[in-house]
Coordinates of C-alpha atoms and ligand atoms in Angstrom, one line a residue:
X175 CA 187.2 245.9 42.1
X176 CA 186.7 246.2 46.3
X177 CA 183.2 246.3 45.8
X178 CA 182.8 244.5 49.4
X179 CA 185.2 246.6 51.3
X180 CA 184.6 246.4 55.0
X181 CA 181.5 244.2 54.2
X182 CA 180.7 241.2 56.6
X183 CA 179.6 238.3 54.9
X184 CA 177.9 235.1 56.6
X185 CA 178.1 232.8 54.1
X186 CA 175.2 229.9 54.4
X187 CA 176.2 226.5 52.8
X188 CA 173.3 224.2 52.5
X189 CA 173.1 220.2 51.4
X190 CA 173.7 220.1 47.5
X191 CA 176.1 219.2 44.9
X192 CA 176.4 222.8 44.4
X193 CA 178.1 223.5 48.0
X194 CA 181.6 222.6 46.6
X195 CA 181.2 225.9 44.2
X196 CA 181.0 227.6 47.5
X197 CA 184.7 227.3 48.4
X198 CA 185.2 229.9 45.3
X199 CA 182.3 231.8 46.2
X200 CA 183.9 232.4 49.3
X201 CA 187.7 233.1 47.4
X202 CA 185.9 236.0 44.9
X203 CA 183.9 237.3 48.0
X204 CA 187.4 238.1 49.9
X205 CA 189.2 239.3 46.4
X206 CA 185.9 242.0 46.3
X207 CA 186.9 242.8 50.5
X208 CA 184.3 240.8 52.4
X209 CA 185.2 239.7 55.3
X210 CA 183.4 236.2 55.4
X211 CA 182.1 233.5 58.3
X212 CA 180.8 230.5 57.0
X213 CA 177.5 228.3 58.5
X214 CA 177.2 225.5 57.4
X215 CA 174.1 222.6 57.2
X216 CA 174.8 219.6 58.3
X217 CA 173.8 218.4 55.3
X218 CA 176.2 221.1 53.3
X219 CA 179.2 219.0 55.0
X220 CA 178.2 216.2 53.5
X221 CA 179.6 217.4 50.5
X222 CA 182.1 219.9 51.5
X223 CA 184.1 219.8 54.8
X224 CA 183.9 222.5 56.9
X225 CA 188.3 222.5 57.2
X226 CA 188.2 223.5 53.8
X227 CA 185.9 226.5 54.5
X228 CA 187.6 227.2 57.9
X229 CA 191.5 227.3 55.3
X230 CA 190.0 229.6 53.1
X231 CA 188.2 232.0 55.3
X232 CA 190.8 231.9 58.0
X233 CA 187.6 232.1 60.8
X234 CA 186.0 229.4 62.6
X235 CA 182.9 227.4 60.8
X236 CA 179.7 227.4 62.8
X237 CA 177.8 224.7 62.2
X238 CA 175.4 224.1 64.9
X239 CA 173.3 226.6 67.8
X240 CA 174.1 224.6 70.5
X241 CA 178.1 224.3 70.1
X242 CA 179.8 225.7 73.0
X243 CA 183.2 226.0 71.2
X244 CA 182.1 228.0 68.1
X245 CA 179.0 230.1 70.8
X246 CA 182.2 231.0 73.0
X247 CA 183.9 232.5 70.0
X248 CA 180.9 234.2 68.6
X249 CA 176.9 233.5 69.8
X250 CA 175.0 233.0 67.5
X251 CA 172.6 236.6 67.8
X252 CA 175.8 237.8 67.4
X253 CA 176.9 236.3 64.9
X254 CA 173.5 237.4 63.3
X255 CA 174.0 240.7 64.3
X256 CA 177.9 240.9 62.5
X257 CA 176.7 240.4 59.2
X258 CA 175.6 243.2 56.8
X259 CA 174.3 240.7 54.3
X260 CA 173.6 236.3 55.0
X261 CA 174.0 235.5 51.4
X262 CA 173.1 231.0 51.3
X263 CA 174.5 229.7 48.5
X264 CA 173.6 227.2 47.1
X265 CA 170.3 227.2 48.7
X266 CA 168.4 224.1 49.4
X267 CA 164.4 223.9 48.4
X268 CA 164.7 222.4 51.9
X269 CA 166.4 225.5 53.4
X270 CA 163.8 227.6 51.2
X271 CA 160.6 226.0 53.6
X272 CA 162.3 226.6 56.5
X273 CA 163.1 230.1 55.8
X274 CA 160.1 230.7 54.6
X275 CA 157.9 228.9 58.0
X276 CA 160.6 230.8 60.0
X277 CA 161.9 227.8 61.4
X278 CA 164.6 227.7 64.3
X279 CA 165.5 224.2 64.3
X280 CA 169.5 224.3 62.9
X281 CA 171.9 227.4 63.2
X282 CA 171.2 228.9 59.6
X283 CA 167.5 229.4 60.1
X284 CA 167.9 230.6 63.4
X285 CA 170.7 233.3 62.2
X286 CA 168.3 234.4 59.8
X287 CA 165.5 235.0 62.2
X288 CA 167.3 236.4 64.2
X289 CA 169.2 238.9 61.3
X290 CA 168.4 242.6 60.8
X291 CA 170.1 242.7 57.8
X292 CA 169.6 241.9 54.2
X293 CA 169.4 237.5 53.2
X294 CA 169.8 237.0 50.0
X295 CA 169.2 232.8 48.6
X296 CA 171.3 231.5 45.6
X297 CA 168.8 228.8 45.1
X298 CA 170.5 225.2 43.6
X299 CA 168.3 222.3 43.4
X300 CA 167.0 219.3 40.5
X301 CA 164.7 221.0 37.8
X302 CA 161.5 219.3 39.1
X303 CA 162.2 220.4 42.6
X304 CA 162.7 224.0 41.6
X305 CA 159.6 224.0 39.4
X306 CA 157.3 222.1 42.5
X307 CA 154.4 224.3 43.2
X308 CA 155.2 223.9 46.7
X309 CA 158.8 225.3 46.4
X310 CA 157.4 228.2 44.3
X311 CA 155.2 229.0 46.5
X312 CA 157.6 229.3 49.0
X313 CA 160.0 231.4 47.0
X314 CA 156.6 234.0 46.9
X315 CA 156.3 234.3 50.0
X316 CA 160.3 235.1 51.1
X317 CA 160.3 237.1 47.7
X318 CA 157.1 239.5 49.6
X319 CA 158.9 239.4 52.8
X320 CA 162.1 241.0 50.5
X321 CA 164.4 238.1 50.4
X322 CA 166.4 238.8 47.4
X323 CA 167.1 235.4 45.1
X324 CA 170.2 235.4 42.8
X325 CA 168.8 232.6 40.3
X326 CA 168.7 229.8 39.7
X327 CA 170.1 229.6 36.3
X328 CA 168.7 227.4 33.3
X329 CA 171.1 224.5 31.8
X330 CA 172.1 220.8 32.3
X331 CA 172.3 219.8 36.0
X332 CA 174.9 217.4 38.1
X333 CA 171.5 214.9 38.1
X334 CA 172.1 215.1 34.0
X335 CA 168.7 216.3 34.0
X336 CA 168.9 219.8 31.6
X337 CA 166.6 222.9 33.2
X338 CA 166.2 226.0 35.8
X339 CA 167.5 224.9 39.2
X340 CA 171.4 225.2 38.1
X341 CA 173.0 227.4 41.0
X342 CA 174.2 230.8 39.3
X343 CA 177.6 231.2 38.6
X344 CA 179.8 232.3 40.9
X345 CA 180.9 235.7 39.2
X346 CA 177.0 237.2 38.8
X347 CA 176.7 235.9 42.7
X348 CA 179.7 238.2 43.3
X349 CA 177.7 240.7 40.5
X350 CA 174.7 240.6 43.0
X351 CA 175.7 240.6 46.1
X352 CA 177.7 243.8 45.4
X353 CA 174.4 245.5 44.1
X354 CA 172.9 244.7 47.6
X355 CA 175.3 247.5 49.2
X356 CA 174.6 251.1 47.7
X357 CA 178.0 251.8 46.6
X358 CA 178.1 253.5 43.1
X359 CA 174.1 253.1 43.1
X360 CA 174.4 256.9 43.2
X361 CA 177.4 258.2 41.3
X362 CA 176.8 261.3 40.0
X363 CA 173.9 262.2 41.3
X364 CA 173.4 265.2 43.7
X365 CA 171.6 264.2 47.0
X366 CA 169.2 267.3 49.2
X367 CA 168.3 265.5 52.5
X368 CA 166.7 267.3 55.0
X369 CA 167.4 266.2 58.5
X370 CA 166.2 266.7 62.4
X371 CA 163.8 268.8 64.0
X372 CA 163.0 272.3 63.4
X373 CA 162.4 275.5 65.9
X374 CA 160.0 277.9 65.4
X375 CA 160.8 280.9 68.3
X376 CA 157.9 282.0 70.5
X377 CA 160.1 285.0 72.2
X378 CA 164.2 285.0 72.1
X379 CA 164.5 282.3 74.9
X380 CA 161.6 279.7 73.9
X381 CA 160.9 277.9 70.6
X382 CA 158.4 275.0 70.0
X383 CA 159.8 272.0 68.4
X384 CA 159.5 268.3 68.4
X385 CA 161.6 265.5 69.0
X386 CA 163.7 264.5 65.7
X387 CA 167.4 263.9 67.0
X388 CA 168.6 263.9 62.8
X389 CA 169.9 260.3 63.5
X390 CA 167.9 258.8 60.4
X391 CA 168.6 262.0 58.3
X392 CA 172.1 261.9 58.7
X393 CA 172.2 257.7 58.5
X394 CA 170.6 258.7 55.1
X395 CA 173.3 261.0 53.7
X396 CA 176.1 258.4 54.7
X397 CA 174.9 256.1 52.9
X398 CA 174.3 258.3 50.4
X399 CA 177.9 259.1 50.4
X400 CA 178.6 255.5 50.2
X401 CA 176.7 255.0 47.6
X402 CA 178.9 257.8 45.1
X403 CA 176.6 260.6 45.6
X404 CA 177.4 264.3 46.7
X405 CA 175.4 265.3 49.3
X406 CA 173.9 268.3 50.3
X407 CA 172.7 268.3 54.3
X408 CA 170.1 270.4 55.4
X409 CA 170.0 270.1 59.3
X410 CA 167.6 271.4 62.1
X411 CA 169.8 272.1 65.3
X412 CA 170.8 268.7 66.9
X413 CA 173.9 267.4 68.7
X414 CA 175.4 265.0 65.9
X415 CA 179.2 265.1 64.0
X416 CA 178.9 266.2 60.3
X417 CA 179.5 263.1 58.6
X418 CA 182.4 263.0 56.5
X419 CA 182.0 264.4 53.0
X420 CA 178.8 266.0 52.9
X421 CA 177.8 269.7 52.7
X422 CA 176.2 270.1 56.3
X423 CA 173.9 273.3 55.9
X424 CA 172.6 274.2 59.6
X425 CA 169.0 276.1 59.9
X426 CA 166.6 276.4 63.1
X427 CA 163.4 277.3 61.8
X428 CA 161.4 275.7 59.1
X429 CA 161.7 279.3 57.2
X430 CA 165.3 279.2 57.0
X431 CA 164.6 275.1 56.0
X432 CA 162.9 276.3 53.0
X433 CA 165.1 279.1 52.1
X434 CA 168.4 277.0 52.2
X435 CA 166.5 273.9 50.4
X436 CA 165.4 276.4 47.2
X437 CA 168.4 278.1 46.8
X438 CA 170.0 274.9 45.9
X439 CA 167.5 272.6 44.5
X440 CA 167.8 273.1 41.4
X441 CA 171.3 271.2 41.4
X442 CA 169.9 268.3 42.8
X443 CA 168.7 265.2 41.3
X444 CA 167.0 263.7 44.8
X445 CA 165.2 265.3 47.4
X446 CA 164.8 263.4 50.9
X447 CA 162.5 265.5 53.2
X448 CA 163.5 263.3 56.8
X449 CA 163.4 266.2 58.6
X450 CA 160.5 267.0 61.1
X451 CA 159.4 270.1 59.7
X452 CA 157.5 272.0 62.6
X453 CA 154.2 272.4 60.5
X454 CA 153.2 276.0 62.6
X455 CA 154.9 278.6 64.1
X456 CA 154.2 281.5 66.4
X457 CA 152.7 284.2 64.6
X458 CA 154.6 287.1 66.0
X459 CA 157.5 285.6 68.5
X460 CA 157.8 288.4 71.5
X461 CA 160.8 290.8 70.4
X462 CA 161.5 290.4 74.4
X463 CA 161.2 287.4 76.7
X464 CA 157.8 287.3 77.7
X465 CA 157.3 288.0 81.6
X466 CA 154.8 286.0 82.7
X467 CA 153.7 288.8 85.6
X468 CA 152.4 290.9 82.7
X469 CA 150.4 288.3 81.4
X470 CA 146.9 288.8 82.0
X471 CA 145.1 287.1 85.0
X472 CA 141.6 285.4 84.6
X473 CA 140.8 286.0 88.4
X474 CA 142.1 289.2 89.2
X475 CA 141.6 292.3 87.2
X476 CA 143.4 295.3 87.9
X477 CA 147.3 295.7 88.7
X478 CA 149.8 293.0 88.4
X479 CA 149.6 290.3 90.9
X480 CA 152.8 288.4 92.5
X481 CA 153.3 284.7 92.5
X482 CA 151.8 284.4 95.9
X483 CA 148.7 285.9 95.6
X484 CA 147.4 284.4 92.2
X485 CA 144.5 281.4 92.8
X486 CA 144.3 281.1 89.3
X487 CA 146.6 280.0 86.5
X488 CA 147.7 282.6 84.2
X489 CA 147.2 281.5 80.6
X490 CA 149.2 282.6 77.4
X491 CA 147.8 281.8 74.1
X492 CA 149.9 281.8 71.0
X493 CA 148.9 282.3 67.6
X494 CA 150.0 280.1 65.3
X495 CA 150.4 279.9 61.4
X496 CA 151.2 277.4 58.8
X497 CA 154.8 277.3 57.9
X498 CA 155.8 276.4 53.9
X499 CA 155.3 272.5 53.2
X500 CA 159.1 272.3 51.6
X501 CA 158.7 269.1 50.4
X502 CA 155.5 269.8 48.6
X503 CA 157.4 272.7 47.2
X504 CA 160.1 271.0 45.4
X505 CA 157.7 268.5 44.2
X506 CA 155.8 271.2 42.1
X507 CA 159.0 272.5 40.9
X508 CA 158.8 272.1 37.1
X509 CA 162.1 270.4 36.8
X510 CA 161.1 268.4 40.1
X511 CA 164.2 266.2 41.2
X512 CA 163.0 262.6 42.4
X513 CA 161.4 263.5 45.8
X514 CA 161.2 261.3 48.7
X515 CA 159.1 262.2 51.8
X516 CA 159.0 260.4 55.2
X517 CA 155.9 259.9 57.0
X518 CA 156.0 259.8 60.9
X519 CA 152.7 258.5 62.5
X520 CA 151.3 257.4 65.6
X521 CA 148.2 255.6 64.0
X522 CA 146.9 254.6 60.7
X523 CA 150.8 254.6 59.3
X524 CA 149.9 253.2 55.7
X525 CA 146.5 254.9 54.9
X526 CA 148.0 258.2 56.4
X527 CA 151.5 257.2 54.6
X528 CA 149.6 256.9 51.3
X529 CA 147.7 260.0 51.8
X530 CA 151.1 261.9 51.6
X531 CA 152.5 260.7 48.6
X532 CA 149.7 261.6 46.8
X533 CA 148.6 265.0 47.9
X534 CA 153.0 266.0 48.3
X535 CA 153.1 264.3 45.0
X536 CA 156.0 262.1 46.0
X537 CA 157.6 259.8 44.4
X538 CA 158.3 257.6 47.6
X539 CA 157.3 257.9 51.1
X540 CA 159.0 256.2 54.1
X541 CA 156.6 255.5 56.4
X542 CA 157.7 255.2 59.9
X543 CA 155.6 254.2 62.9
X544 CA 156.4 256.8 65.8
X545 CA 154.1 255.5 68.5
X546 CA 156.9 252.9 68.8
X547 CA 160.2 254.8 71.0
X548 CA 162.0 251.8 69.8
X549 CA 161.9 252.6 66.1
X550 CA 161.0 256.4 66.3
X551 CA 162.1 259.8 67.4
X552 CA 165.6 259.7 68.5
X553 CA 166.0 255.6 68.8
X554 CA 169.0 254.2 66.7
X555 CA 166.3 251.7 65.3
X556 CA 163.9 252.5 62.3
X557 CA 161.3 250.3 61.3
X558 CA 160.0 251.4 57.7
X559 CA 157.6 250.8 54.9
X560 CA 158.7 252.1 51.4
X561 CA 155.3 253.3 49.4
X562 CA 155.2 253.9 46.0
X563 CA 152.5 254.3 43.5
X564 CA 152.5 251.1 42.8
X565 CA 154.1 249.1 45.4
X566 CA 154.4 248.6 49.4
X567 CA 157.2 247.1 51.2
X568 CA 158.4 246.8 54.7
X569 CA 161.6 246.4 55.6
X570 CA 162.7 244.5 58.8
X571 CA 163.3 246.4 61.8
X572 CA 166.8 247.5 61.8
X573 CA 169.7 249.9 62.6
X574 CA 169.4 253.3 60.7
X575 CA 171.9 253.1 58.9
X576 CA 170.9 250.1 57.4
X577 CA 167.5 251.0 57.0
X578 CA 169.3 254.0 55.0
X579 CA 171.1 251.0 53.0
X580 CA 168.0 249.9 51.6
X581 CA 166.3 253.2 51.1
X582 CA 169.2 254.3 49.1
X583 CA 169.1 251.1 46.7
X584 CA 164.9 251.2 46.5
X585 CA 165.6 255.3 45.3
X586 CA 168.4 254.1 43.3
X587 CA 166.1 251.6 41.4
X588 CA 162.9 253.7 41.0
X589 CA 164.7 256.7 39.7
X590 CA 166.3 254.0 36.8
X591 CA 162.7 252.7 36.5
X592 CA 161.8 256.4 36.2
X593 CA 164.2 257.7 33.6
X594 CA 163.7 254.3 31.7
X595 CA 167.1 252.7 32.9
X596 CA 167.2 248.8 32.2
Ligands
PMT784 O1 165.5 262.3 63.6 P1 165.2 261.0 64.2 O2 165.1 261.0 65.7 O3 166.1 259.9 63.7 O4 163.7 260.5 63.8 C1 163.5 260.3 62.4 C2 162.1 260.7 62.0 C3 161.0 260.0 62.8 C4 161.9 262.3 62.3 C5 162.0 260.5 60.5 O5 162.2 259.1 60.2 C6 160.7 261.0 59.9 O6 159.7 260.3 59.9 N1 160.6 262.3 59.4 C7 159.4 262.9 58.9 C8 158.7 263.4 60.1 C9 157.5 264.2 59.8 O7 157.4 265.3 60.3 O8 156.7 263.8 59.0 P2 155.4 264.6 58.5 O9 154.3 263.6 58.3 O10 155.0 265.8 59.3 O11 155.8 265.2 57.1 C10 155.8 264.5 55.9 C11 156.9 264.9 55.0 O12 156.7 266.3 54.6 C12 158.3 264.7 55.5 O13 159.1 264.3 54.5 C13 158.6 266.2 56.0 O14 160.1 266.4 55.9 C14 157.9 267.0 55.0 N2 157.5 268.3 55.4 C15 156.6 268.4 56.4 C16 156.1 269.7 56.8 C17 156.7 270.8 56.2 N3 156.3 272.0 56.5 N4 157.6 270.7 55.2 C18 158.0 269.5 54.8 O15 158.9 269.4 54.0

C-alpha cells in the first residue's frame, strides 16, 4: 500500500522511552511513500540519536530554531510550511502543554504554530501522567482546536506499571495517519461540485456577476479526485485548467447552473454548492446593447441630448428577479444526495452560516468569512468553519487545497455517520 504517496511528513520525536519506536515509525511511513524530516526534542535525543534518524530518513534532523546549519538548509516556517501533516510521535504530556499554551520556546512548538496543516499527537507517557486532570484537560483543549490524537493505547508500560498511556503501535499510527489524507475516503461515490461565479446578462455585451475566481471549487474536486471519487464539475466562466480527471461542465448563468446540476443529480451521491450563485438576474436583458443616448434624461425632456450638453446623469434601472436557489433544490429532492453548501459572509459568519443549513436543509455548510481578501474571493487562502447540526469546527487558515483536504474527510465521515457506517 502507497497510501502516503507524495506526502511530506515532519516527524516530531519528543523525550520518552517510546522515541526509539520512532526509528520504525519513520521505516513504515517511507514503505507507505512519505517523504519524512524528522524534529527532534532535545529531550527525544536523549533516548534516540538524531544520526540514526538522519540514516534512515536520508534528510537532515532539525533539532533546534536557532541552528544556522539545519535554518540554511530549510527555515524553519519553511520547514512548517513543507509538511502536509506534523504527526509527534511519541508525544510527551510535556509537549502536550506546550502545544496546547501555544508555546514557541523549542523548534517543535514553534513548527506547529507556525503549520497550516493538519498535527496529529501519538501521545506516550506513564499511566498516572496520562490520566492527570491537568494533561486531560489539555488533550480537550488541542482535541477542540482539531488536533487529532492516535491513542494512547492500554497495557503494561516500560515503568512496569500496566494502563492507558502505552504509545500505539506503530502499524495503526501508519493506519491513522493515512486516514488523515482523503485518498479512498471517497471511492465510489459520485461527487456534483459547483464552482466560480455566475453571469446573469443585462444586454449581449454586459452581465452582472461577482467575484468567485473557482479556485476553492476546483481545490474541492481535486481532492475529491484524490480521494477515489468521480467528479462531476459544474463551472461558472473563470480562467482556471480543468483539473485532471474530472467532468468539467461550463455554464455562465445561474439558469444554465441549474439546468446542468438537475440533469445529472440524480447520479450523484454528494452535492457541493461552492459556486457563487448570482441570487438575481435582469429581468429582460436588452436583445441589443443598450445605447445609453436613448436612455431617458431626468433634466431634459424632449429629443436626445449629446454627451456635452447633459448637466444631469442619465440613470438606467434594471429590473431584477430571483434566480432558482440550486442548492435548496437538490436538497428537496426526494432521493437528496448528501448536500453541502458554502456560506460567504461579510458579517455575522456563524449565525448567518447556521441560518443556511437550516432553511437549504444542508447537511453541512462551509462557512467562509469574505470580508477578509486574504481568505475570500479569489485569494489562494481559505479560512473555514464546518457547521453541522450538531457540531462546529474551524479549521486553521490554510491553502485551498488543503482546506479542501479536510472538507473532503469531515463529508467523508458524516455521510458514514449518516448511512450508519462504523
Ligand atoms: O471562487 P473563490 O474565489 O475561490 O471563492 C470561494 C467562495 C468564497 C466563492 C466560496 O468559498 C463560497 O463561499 N461560495 C459560496 C458563495 C455564496 O454565494 O454563498 P451564498 O451565501 O450566496 O449561498 C449559499 C449556498 O447556496 C452556496 O452553497 C451557493 O452555492 C448556494 N446557492 C446560492 C444561490 C443560488 N441561487 N443557488 C445556490 O445553489
Amino acid at each position: 500500500m502507497r497510501d502516503l504517496q507524495n506526502k511530506h511528513i515532519l516527524l516530531g520525536v519528543t523525550g520518552g522511552i517510546a522515541a526509539y519506536k520512532s526509528a520504525e515509525l519513520l521505516r513504515r511511513l517511507q514503505d507507505a511513500g512519505a517523504t519524512v524530516r524528522v524534529v527532534m526534542t532535545r529531550g527525544a535525543t536523549e533516548f534516540i540519536t538524531p544520526l540514526t534518524m538522519q540514516a534512515l530518513s536520508g534528510l537532515p534532523v532539525s533539532l533546534d530554531l536557532l541552528d544556522t546549519e539545519t535554518e540554511s538548509v530549510m527555515g524553519h516556517i519553511e520547514l512548517a510550511r513543507w509538511a502536509d501533516l506534523i504527526l509527534v510521535a511519541p508525544a510527551s504530556a510535556h509537549f502536550l502543554a506546550g502545544l496546547r499554551l501555544g508555546r514557541a520556546d523549542d523548534l517543535l512548538t514553534t513548527l506547529c504554530l507556525a503549520a497550516t496543516c493538519p498535527i496529529a499527537v501519538a501521545p506516550a507517557m506513564n499511566q498516572a501522567m496520562w490520566s492527570n486532570v491537568a494533561t486531560q484537560e489539555n488533550c480537550r483543549i488541542l482535541r477542540a482546536n482539531g488536533i487529532a490524537f492516535f491513542g494512547p493505547d492500554a497495557g503494561l508500560q516500560a515503568c512496569g506499571e500496566v494502563g492507558q498511556g502505552r504509545l500505539l503501535d506503530v502499524p495503526d499510527i501508519v493506519r491513522l495517519t493515512t486516514e488523515v489524507f482523503p485518498s479512498g475516503l471517497l471511492a465510489g461515490r459520485t461527487v456534483m461540485i459547483t464552482a466560480g461565479p455566475t453571469r446573469e446578462a443585462i444586454d449581449p455585451v454586459r452581465y452582472i456577476s461577482n467575484h468567485s475566481s473557482g479556485k476553492q471549487g476546483y481545490a474541492l474536486a481535486e481532492a475529491a479526485v484524490e480521494a477515489g471519487a468521480k467528479v462531476l464539475l459544474i463551472s461558472g466562466p473563470v480562467a482556471l485548467a480543468a483539473p485532471q480527471r474530472v467532468t468539467l461542465i461550463n455554464v455562465v448563468s445561474a439558469d444554465e447552473m441549474y439546468a446542468a446540476v438537475m440533469a445529472q443529480i440524480a447520479a450523484c451521491d454528494i452535492f457541493i454548492g461552492v459556486a457563487a450563485v448570482a441570487d438575481f438576474k435582469p429581468v429582460a436583458p436588452a436583445p441589443h446593447k443598450i445605447k445609453k443616448q436613448l436612455l431617458p434624461s431626468p433634466a431634459a425632456a424632449g429629443p436626445a441630448r449629446d454627451a456635452q450638453t447633459v448637466s444631469e446623469p442619465r440613470t438606467l434601472t434594471l429590473s431584477l428577479v430571483e434566480n432558482p436557489d440550486i442548492i435548496a433544490s437538490v436538497a428537496r429532492l426526494p432521493n437528496r444526495p448528501f448536500t453541502v453548501g458554502f456560506a460567504a459572509e461579510t458579517e455575522n459568519l456563524l449565525t448567518y452560516a447556521r441560518q443556511k443549513l437550516e432553511n437549504k436543509r444542508l447537511d453541512l455548510v462551509i462557512a467562509n468569512n469574505v470580508a477578509d481578501s486574504s481568505i475570500g474571493f479569489n485569494s489562494d487562502n481559505n479560512g473555514t468553519t464546518i457547521i453541522s447540526a450538531d457540531a462546529t469546527v474551524t479549521l486553521p487558515v490554510a491553502s485551498k487545497r488543503q482546506v479542501s483536504n479536510r472538507i473532503i474527510a469531515a463529508i467523508a465521515n458524516h455521510l458514514a455517520a449518516k448511512e450508519g457506517q462504523p
